[in-house]
Coordinates of C-alpha atoms and ligand atoms in Angstrom, one line a residue:
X323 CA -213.3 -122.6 39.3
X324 CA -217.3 -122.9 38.7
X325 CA -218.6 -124.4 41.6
X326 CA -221.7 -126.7 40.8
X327 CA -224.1 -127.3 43.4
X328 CA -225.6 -130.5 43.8
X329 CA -229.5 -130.7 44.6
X330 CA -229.6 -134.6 44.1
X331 CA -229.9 -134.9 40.0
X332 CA -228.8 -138.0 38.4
X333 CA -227.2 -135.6 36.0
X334 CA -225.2 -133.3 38.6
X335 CA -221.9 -134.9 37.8
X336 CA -222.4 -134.4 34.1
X337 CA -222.1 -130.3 34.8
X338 CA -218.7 -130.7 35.7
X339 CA -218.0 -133.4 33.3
X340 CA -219.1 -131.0 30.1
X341 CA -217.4 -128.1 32.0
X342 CA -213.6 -130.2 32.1
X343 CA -214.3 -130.9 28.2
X344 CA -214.0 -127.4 27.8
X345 CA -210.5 -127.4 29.8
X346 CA -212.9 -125.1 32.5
X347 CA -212.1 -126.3 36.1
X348 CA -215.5 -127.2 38.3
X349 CA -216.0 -128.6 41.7
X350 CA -218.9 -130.4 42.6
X351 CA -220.1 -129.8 46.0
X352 CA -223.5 -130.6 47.8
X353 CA -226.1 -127.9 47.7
X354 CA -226.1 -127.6 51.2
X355 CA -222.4 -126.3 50.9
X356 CA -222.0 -123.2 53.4
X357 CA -220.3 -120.4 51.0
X358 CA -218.2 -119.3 53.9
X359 CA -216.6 -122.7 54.4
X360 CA -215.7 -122.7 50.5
X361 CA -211.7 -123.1 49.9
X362 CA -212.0 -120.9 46.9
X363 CA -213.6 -118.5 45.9
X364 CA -215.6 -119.7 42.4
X365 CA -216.3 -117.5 39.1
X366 CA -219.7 -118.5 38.7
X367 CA -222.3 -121.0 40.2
X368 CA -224.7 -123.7 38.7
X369 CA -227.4 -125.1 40.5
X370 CA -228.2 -128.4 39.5
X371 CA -231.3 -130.1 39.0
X372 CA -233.2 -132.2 41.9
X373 CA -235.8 -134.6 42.7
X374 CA -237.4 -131.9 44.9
X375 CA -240.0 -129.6 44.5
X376 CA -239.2 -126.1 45.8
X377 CA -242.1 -125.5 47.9
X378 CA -241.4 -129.0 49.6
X379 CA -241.3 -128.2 53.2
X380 CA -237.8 -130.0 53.5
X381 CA -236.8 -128.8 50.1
X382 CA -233.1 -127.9 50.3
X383 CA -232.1 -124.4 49.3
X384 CA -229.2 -122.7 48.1
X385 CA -226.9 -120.5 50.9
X386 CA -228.0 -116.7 50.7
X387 CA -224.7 -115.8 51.1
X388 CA -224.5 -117.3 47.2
X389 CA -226.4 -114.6 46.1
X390 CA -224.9 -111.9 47.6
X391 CA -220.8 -113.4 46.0
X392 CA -221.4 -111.1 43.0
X393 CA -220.9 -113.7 40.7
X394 CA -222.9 -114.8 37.8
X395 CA -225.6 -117.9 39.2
X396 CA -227.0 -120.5 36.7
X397 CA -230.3 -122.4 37.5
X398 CA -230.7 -125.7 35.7
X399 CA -234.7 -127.1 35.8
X400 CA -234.5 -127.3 40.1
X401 CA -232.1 -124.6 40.0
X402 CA -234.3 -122.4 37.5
X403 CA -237.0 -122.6 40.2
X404 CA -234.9 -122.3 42.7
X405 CA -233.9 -119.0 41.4
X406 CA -237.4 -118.4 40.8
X407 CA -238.4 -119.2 44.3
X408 CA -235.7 -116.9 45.6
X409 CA -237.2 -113.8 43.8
X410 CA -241.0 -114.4 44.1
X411 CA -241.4 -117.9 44.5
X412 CA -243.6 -118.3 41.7
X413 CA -243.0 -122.0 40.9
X414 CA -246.4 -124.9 41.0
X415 CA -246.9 -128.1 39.7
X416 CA -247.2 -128.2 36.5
X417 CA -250.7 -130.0 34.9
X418 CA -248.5 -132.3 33.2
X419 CA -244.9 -133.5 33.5
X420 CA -242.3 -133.0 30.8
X421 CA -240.1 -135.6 30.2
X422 CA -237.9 -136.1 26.7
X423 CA -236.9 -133.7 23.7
X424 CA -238.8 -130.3 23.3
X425 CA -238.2 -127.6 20.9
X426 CA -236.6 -124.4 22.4
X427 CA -236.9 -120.9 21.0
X428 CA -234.5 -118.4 22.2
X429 CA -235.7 -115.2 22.1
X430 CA -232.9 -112.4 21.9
X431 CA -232.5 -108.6 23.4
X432 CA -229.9 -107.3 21.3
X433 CA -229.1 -103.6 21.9
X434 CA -231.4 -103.4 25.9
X435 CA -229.0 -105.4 28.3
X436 CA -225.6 -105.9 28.4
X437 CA -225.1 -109.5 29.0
X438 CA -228.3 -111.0 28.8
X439 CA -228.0 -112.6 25.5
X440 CA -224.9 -114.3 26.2
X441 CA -226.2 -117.4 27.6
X442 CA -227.2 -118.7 24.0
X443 CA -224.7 -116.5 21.7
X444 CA -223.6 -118.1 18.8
X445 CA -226.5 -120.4 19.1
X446 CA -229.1 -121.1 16.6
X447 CA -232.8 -119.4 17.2
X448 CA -234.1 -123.2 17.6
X449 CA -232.3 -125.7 19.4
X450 CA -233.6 -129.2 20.5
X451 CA -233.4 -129.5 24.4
X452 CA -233.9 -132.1 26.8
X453 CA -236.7 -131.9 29.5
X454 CA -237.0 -134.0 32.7
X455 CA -239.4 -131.9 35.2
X456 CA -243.0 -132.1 36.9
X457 CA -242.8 -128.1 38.0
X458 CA -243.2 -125.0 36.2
X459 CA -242.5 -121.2 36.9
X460 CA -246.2 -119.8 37.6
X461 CA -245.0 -116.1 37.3
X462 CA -241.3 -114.8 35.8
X463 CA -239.2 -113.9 38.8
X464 CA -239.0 -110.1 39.8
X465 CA -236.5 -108.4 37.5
X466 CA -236.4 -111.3 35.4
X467 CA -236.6 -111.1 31.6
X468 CA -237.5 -114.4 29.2
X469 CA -234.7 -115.3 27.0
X470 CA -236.0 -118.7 25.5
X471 CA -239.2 -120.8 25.6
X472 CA -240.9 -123.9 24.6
X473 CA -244.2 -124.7 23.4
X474 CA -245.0 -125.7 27.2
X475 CA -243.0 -123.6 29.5
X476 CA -243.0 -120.2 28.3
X477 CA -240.3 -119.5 30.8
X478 CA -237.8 -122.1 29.6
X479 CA -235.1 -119.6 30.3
X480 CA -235.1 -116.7 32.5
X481 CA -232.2 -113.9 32.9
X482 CA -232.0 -110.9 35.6
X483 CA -232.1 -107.4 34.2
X484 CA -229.6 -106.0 36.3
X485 CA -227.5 -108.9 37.7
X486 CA -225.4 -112.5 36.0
X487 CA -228.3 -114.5 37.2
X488 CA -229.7 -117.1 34.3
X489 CA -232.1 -120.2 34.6
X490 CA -233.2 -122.5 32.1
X491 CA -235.7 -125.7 32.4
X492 CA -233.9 -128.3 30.3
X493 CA -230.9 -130.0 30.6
X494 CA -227.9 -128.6 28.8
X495 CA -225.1 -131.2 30.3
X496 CA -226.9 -134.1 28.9
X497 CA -226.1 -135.3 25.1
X498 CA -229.8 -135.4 24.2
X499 CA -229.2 -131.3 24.6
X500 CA -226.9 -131.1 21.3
X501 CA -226.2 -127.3 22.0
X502 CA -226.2 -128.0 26.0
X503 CA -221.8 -127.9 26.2
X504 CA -222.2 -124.8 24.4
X505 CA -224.7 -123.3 26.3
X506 CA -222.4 -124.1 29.5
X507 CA -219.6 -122.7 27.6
X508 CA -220.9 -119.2 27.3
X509 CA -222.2 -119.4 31.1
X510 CA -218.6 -120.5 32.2
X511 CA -216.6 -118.3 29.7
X512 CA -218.5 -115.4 28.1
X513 CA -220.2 -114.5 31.6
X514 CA -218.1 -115.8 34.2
X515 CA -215.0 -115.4 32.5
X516 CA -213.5 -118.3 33.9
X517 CA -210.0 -119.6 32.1
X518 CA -209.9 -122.6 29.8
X519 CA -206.8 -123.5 31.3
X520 CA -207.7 -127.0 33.0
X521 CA -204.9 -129.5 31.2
X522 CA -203.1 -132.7 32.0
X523 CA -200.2 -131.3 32.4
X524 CA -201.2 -128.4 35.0
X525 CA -203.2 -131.4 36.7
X526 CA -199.9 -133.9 36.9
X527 CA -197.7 -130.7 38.1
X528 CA -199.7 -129.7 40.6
X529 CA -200.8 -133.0 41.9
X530 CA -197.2 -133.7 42.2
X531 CA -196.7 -130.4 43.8
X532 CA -199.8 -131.1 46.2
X533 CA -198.6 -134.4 47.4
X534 CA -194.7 -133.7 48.2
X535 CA -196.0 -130.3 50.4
X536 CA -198.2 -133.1 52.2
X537 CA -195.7 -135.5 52.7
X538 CA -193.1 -133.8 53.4
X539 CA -189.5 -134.3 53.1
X540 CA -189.0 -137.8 54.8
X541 CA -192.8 -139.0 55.2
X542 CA -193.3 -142.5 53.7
X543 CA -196.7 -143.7 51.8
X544 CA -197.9 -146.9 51.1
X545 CA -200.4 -148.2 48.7
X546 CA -201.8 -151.2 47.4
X547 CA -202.2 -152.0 43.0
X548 CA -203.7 -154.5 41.2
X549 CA -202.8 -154.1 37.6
X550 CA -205.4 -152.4 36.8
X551 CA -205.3 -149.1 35.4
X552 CA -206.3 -146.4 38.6
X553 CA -203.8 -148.3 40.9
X554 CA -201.1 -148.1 38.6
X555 CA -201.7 -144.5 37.7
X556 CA -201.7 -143.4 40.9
X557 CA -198.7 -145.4 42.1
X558 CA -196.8 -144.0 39.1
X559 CA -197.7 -140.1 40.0
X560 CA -196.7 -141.1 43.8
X561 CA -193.7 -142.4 42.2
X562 CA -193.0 -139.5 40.5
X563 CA -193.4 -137.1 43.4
X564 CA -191.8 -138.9 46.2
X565 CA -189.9 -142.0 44.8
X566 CA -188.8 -144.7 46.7
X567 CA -190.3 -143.2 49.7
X568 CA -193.5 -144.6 47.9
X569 CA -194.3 -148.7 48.4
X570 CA -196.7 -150.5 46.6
X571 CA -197.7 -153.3 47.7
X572 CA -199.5 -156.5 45.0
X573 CA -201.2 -159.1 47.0
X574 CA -201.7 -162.3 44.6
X575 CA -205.1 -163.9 46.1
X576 CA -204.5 -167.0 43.3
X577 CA -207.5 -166.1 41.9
X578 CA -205.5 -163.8 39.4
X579 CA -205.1 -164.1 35.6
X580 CA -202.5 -166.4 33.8
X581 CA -199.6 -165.0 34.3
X582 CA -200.5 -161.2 36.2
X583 CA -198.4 -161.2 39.3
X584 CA -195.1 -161.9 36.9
X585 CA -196.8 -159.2 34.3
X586 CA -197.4 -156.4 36.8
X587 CA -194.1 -157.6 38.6
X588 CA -192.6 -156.5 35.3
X589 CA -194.2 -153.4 34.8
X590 CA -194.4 -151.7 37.4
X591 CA -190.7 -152.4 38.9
X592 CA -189.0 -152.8 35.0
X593 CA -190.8 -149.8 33.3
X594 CA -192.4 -147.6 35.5
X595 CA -189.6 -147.9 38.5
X596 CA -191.9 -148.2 40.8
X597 CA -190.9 -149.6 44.5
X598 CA -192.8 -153.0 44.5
X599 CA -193.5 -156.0 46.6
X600 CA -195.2 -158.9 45.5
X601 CA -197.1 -160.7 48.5
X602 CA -197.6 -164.3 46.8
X603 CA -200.4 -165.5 49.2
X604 CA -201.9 -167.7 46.7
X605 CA -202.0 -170.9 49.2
X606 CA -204.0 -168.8 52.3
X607 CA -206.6 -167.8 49.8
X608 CA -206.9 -171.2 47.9
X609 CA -207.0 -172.8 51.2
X610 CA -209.8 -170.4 53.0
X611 CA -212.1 -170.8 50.0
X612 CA -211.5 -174.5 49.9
X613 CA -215.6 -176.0 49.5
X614 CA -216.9 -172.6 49.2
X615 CA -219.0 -171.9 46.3
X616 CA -221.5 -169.2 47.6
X617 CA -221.0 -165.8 45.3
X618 CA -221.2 -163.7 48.2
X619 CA -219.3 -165.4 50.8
X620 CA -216.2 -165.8 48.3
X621 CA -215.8 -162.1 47.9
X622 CA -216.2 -161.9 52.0
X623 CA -213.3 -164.2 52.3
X624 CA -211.6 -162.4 49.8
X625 CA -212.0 -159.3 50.8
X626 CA -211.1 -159.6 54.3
X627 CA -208.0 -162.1 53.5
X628 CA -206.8 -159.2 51.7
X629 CA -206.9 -156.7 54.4
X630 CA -205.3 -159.2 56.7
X631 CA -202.3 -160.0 54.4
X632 CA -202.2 -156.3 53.1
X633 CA -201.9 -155.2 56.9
X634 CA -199.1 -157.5 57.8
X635 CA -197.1 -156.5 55.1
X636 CA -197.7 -152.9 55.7
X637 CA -196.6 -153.3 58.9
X638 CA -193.6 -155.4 58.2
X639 CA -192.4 -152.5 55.7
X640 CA -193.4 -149.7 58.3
X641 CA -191.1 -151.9 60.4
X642 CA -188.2 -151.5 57.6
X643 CA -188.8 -147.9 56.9
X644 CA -188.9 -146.7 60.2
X645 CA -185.3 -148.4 60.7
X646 CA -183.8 -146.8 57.3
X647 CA -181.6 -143.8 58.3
X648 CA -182.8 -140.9 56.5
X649 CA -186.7 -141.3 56.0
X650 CA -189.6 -140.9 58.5
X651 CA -192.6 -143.2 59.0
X652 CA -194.7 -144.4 56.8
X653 CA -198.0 -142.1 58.0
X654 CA -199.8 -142.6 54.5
X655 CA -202.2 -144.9 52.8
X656 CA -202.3 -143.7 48.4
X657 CA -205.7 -145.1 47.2
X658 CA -206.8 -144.6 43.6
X659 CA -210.4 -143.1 44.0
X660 CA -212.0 -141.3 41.2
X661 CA -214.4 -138.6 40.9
X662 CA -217.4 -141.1 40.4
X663 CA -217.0 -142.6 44.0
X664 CA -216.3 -139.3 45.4
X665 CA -219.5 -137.6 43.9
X666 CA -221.3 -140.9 45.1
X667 CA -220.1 -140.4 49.0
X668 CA -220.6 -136.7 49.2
X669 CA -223.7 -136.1 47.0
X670 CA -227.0 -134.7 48.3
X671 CA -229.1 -137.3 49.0
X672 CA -232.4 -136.4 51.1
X673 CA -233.1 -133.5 53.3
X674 CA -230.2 -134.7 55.7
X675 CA -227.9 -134.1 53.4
X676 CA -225.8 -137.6 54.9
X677 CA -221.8 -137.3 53.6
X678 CA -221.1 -141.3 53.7
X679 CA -217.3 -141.8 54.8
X680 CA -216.9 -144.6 51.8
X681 CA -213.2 -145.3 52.6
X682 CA -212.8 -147.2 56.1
X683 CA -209.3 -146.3 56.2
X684 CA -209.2 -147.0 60.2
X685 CA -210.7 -150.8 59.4
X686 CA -208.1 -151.1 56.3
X687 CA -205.3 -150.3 58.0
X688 CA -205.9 -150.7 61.6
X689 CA -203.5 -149.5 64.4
X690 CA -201.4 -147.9 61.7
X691 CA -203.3 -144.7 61.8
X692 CA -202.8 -143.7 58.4
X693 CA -204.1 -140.9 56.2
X694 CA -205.7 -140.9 53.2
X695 CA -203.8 -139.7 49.5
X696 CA -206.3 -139.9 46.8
X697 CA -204.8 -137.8 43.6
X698 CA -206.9 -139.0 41.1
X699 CA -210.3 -138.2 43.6
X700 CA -210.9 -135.3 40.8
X701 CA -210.5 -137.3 38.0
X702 CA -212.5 -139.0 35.6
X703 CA -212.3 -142.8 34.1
X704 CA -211.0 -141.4 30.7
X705 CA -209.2 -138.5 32.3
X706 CA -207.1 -141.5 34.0
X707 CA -206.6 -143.1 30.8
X708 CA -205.2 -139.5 29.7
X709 CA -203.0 -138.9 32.5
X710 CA -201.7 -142.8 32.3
X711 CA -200.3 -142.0 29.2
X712 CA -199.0 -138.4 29.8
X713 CA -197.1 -140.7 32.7
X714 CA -195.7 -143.0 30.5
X715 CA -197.7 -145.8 31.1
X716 CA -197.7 -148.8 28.3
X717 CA -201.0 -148.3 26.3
X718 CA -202.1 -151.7 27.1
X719 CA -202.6 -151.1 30.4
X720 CA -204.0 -148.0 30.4
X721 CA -206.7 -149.4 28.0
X722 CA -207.0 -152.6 30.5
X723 CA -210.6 -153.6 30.8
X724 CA -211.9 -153.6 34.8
X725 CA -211.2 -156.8 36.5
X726 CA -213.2 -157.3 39.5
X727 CA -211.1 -157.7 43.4
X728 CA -212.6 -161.0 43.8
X729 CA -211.0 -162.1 40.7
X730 CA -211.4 -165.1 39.0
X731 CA -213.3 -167.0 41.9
X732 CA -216.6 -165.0 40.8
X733 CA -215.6 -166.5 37.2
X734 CA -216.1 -170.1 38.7
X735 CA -219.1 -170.3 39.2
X736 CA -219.1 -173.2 41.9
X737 CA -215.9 -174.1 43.8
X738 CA -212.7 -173.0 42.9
X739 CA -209.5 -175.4 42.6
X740 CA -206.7 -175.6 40.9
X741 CA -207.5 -177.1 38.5
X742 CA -211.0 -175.4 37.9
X743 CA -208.3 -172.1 37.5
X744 CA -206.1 -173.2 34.8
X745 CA -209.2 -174.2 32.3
X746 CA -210.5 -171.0 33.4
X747 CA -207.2 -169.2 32.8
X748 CA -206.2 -171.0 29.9
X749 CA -209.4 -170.3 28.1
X750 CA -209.9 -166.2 29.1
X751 CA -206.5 -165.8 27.8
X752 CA -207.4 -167.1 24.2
X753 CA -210.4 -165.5 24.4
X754 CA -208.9 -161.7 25.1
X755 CA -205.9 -162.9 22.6
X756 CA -208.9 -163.2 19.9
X757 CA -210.1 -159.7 21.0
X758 CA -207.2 -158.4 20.4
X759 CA -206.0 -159.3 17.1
X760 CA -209.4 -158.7 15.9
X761 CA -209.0 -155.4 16.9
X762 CA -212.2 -155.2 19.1
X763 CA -210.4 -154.9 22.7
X764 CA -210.8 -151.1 22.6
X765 CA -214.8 -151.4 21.2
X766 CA -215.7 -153.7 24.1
X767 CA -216.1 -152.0 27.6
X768 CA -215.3 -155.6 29.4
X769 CA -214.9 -159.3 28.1
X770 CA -213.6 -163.0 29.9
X771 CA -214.2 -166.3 30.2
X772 CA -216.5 -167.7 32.7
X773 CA -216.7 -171.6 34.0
X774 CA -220.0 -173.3 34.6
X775 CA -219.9 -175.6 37.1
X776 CA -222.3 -178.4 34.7
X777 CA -220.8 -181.2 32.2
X778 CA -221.9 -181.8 28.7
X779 CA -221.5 -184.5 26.3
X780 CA -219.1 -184.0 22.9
X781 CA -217.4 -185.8 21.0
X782 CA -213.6 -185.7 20.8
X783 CA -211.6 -188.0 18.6
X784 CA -213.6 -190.7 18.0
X785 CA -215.0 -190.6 21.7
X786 CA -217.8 -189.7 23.6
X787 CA -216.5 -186.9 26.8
X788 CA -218.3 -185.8 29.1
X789 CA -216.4 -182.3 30.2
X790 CA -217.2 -178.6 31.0
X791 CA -218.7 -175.4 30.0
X792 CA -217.0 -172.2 29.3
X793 CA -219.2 -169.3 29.0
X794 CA -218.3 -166.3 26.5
X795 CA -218.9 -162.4 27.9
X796 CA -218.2 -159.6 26.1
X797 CA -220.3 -156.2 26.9
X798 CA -220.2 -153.0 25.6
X799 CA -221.3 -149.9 28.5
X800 CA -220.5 -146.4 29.5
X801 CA -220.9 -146.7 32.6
X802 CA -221.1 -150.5 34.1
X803 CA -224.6 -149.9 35.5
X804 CA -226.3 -150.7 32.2
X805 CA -224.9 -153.0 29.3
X806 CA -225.3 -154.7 26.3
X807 CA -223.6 -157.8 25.1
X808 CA -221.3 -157.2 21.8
X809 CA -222.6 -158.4 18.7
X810 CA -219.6 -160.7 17.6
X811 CA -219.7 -162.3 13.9
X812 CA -220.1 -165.8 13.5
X813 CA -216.8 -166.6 12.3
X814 CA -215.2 -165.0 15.4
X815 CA -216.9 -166.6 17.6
X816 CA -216.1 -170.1 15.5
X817 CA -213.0 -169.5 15.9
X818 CA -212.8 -168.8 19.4
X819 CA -215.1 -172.1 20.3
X820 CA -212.4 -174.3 18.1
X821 CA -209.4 -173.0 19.6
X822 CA -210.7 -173.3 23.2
X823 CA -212.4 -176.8 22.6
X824 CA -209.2 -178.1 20.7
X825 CA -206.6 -175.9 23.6
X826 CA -208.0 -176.7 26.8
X827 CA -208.0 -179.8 28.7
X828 CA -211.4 -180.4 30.1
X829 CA -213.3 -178.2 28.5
X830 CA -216.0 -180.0 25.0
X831 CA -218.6 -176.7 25.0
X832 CA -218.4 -173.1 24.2
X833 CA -221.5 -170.5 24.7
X834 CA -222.0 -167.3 24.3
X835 CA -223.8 -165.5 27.0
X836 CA -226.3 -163.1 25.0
X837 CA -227.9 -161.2 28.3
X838 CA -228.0 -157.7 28.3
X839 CA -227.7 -156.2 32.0
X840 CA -230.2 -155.3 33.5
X841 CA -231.7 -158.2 34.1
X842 CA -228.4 -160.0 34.1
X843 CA -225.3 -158.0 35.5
X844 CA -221.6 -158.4 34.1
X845 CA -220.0 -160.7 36.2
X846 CA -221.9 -164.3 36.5
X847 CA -221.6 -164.8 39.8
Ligands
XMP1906 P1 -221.8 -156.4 37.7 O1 -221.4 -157.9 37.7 O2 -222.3 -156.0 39.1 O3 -220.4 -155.6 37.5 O4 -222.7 -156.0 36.6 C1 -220.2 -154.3 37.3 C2 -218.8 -154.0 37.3 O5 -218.2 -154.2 38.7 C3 -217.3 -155.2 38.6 N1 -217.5 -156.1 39.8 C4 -216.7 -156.1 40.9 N2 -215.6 -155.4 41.2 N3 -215.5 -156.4 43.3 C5 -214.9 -155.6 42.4 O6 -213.9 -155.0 42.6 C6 -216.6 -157.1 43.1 O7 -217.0 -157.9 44.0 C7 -217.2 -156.9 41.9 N4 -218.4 -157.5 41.3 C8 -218.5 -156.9 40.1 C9 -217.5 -156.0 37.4 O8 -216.3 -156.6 36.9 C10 -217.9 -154.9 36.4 O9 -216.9 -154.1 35.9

């Protein structure tokens, strides 16, 4: 394992991300991680890059005891001076701030020290970096030798004479870095020799392994899915470890897509085997947002008629499992959490170092007392996808686009009835039909059909109408917090418009919503 301390960097996560693509395990822990309390003992450390200046008074600092592990340390830009500050503290504000591509010239040692041109071997003499940083090393740490430069840091990377200890300004884990994987290659497995032996497989075996020596022999889990692709795949490898003894639970809030109860019905129980039940509390929901058409106090009502029903049904099948012969209590709650929302709860954020609890598993489930499972909390969005697969899970699904939890009553804009849901429902399903056989579903990052709560005037037949709106989104993004809307030909989008006019009862007008986010955001409502 490398172990890759977080200083507060918007890029922190990327470390480990570049790290997996080379099949090298990393943990990402906060910087003010005690080395004593680690689990493991790591091959190698990187500090990551902050917001801080070192000489801050409530700067955060690295654990001595990191220095004295004997194994070889990485400084990125805050972690350079970091290093730097540790041996000499020569780091001030520089007169300007760096931000953007620099060239980088790596200067080499060949034949003096043993490892300290390993950082960029194989590398070209000039490589194109990335820069984001307002400080600057004033003075090259004690015992320190350059190994690369740029026209305005000099000391763009440092290395230790005598021990592993590197630090470079720019940011390697970033794609503006070309070389930057490569770079964090030879760190992980030229000078830390750690194993490139992080696969799938060895994930799903020992995940399985993991969660039946938790469990136990008789314990009982439970777990709510929703179709989408993290609850499946994480009700799938609970399936696999612990069988029946696992329950899923799908709550239909009405506000689903046509037909997705009965699809994930099929699915899970017909082709995954899966242990399902299907709570179909479409009239509560319908009946509690009856006259509601506030965005934010929809999802409220949502999101708290779901924990109601989901607790009643827990407790009902805790009530039927503590009754079967043979199989202990149910004393688990699975939840599908991925690495992003994990980073986001435990990352460093200020001097306080605050490590959020996100998951209010008392609230969710109360008076059940359950712990948490979370297999795929070391997993990435595509590294899902991957292990979805390797599980068997039907390609559509694994490539399912996100649906939001307060489903299709923040694709109403206005009040939602039934009626208001079959247009809606009738018209998303041509739309991501049309996707599809166009061969674009994969291409766009998220796409539905949204209906505005206004009339228009057409003309149908011979006669004038006076009927609804249905709004077109389709965005491409990598990560959901920025996006851009997909640039759709003219004839696709005809054809779309004439099927959904011509299919649709109550529907005369098609747009398409051309608003990047920011300023607007994905969902309408
Ligand atoms: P926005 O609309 O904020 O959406 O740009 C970003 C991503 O989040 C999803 N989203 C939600 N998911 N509950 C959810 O579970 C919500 O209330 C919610 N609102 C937005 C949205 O579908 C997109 O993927």
């Amino acid at each position: 394992t490398i172990l890759v301390l977080d200083f507060g960097s918007q890029y922190s996560h990327l470390i480990t991300r570049r790290l997996r693509e080379l099949n090298v395990y990393s943990e990402m822990l906060p910087c003010t991680q005690k080395i004593a309390d680690l689990h493991f003992k790591p091959k190698g450390i990187i500090l990551s890059g902050s917001p801080y200046s070192v000489y801050d008074a409530d700067a955060p600092h690295v654990d001595p005891a990191a220095l004295e592990l004997g194994v070889p340390i990485l400084g990125i830009c805050y972690g350079l001076q970091e290093m730097a500050w540790q041996f000499g503290k020569g780091v001030t504000q520089g007169d300007k701030k760096e931000y953007g591509h620099a060239n980088l010239k790596i200067e080499r040692h060949t034949g003096k020290e043993d490892h300290i041109d390993r950082l960029f071997e194989g590398i070209e003499d000039d490589i194109e970096v990335w820069m984001s940083h307002g400080d600057k090393l004033s003075a090259l740490p004690e015992g320190f030798r350059p190994i690369a430069s740029t026209p305005n840091a000099p000391w763009a990377g440092v290395a230790s004479i005598t021990k592993p200890y590197f630090g470079i300004q720019f940011h390697p884990e970033v794609t503006h870095t070309p070389r930057g994987t490569q770079v964090l290659g030879n760190f992980a497995v030229k000078i830390c020799n750690a194993r490139q032996d992080w696969t799938m497989e060895k994930f799903v075996d020992q995940e399985i392994e993991r969660i039946r020596a938790i469990v136990g022999p008789k314990g009982q889990v439970i777990g709510a899915v929703s179709g989408g692709v993290d609850s499946t795949v994480a009700a799938k490898l609970m399936h696999e470890a612990i069988g029946d003894r696992f329950h899923a639970v799908l709550v239909d809030n009405g506000v689903l897509r046509l037909d997705e109860a009965k699809t994930v019905k099929k699915t899970l129980t017909e082709h995954l085997g899966i242990n399902l039940t299907v709570v179909d509390a479409t009239s509560i929901f319908l009946g509690k947002l009856k006259g509601v058409s506030d965005p934010e106090t929809k999802r409220k009502i949502i999101g708290n008629t779901f924990i109601e029903i989901f607790q009643e049904k827990a407790k009902e099948i805790a009530q039927e499992a503590a009754e079967t012969p043979r199989a202990g209590d149910i004393e688990f709650l699975l939840q599908g959490t991925l690495y992003p929302d994990v980073i986001e709860s435990i990352s460093f954020k200020g001097p306080s170092a605050t490590i959020k609890t996100h998951h209010n598993v008392g609230g969710l489930l109360e008076g059940m007392h359950l712990k948490l499972i979370e297999p795929l909390r070391e997993l990435f969005k595509d590294e899902v996808r991957a292990l979805g697969t390797n599980l068997g899970i039907p390609e559509e699904l694994v490539w399912r686009h996100p649906f939001p939890g307060p489903g299709l009553a923040i694709r109403i804009l206005g009040e939602i009835n039934e009626e208001q849901l079959k247009i809606a429902r009738a018209a998303d399903k041509i739309f991501i039909d049309e996707i599809v056989a166009a061969g674009l579903y994969r291409k766009i990052s998220q796409a539905f059909a949204a209906l505005l709560p206004v009339k228009a005037v057409g003309v149908m037949g011979d006669k004038r109408v006076h009927a609804q709106v249905i709004a077109l989104r389709a965005v491409e993004t990598t990560d959901f917090m920025t996006a851009d809307w997909f640039p759709f030909d003219g004839e696709f989008l005809k054809r779309v418009s004439r099927r959904i006019v011509n299919e649709v009862d109550g529907v005369c007008r098609v747009v398409y919503d051309v608003t990047s986010k920011p300023p607007g955001t994905i969902e309408m409502e």
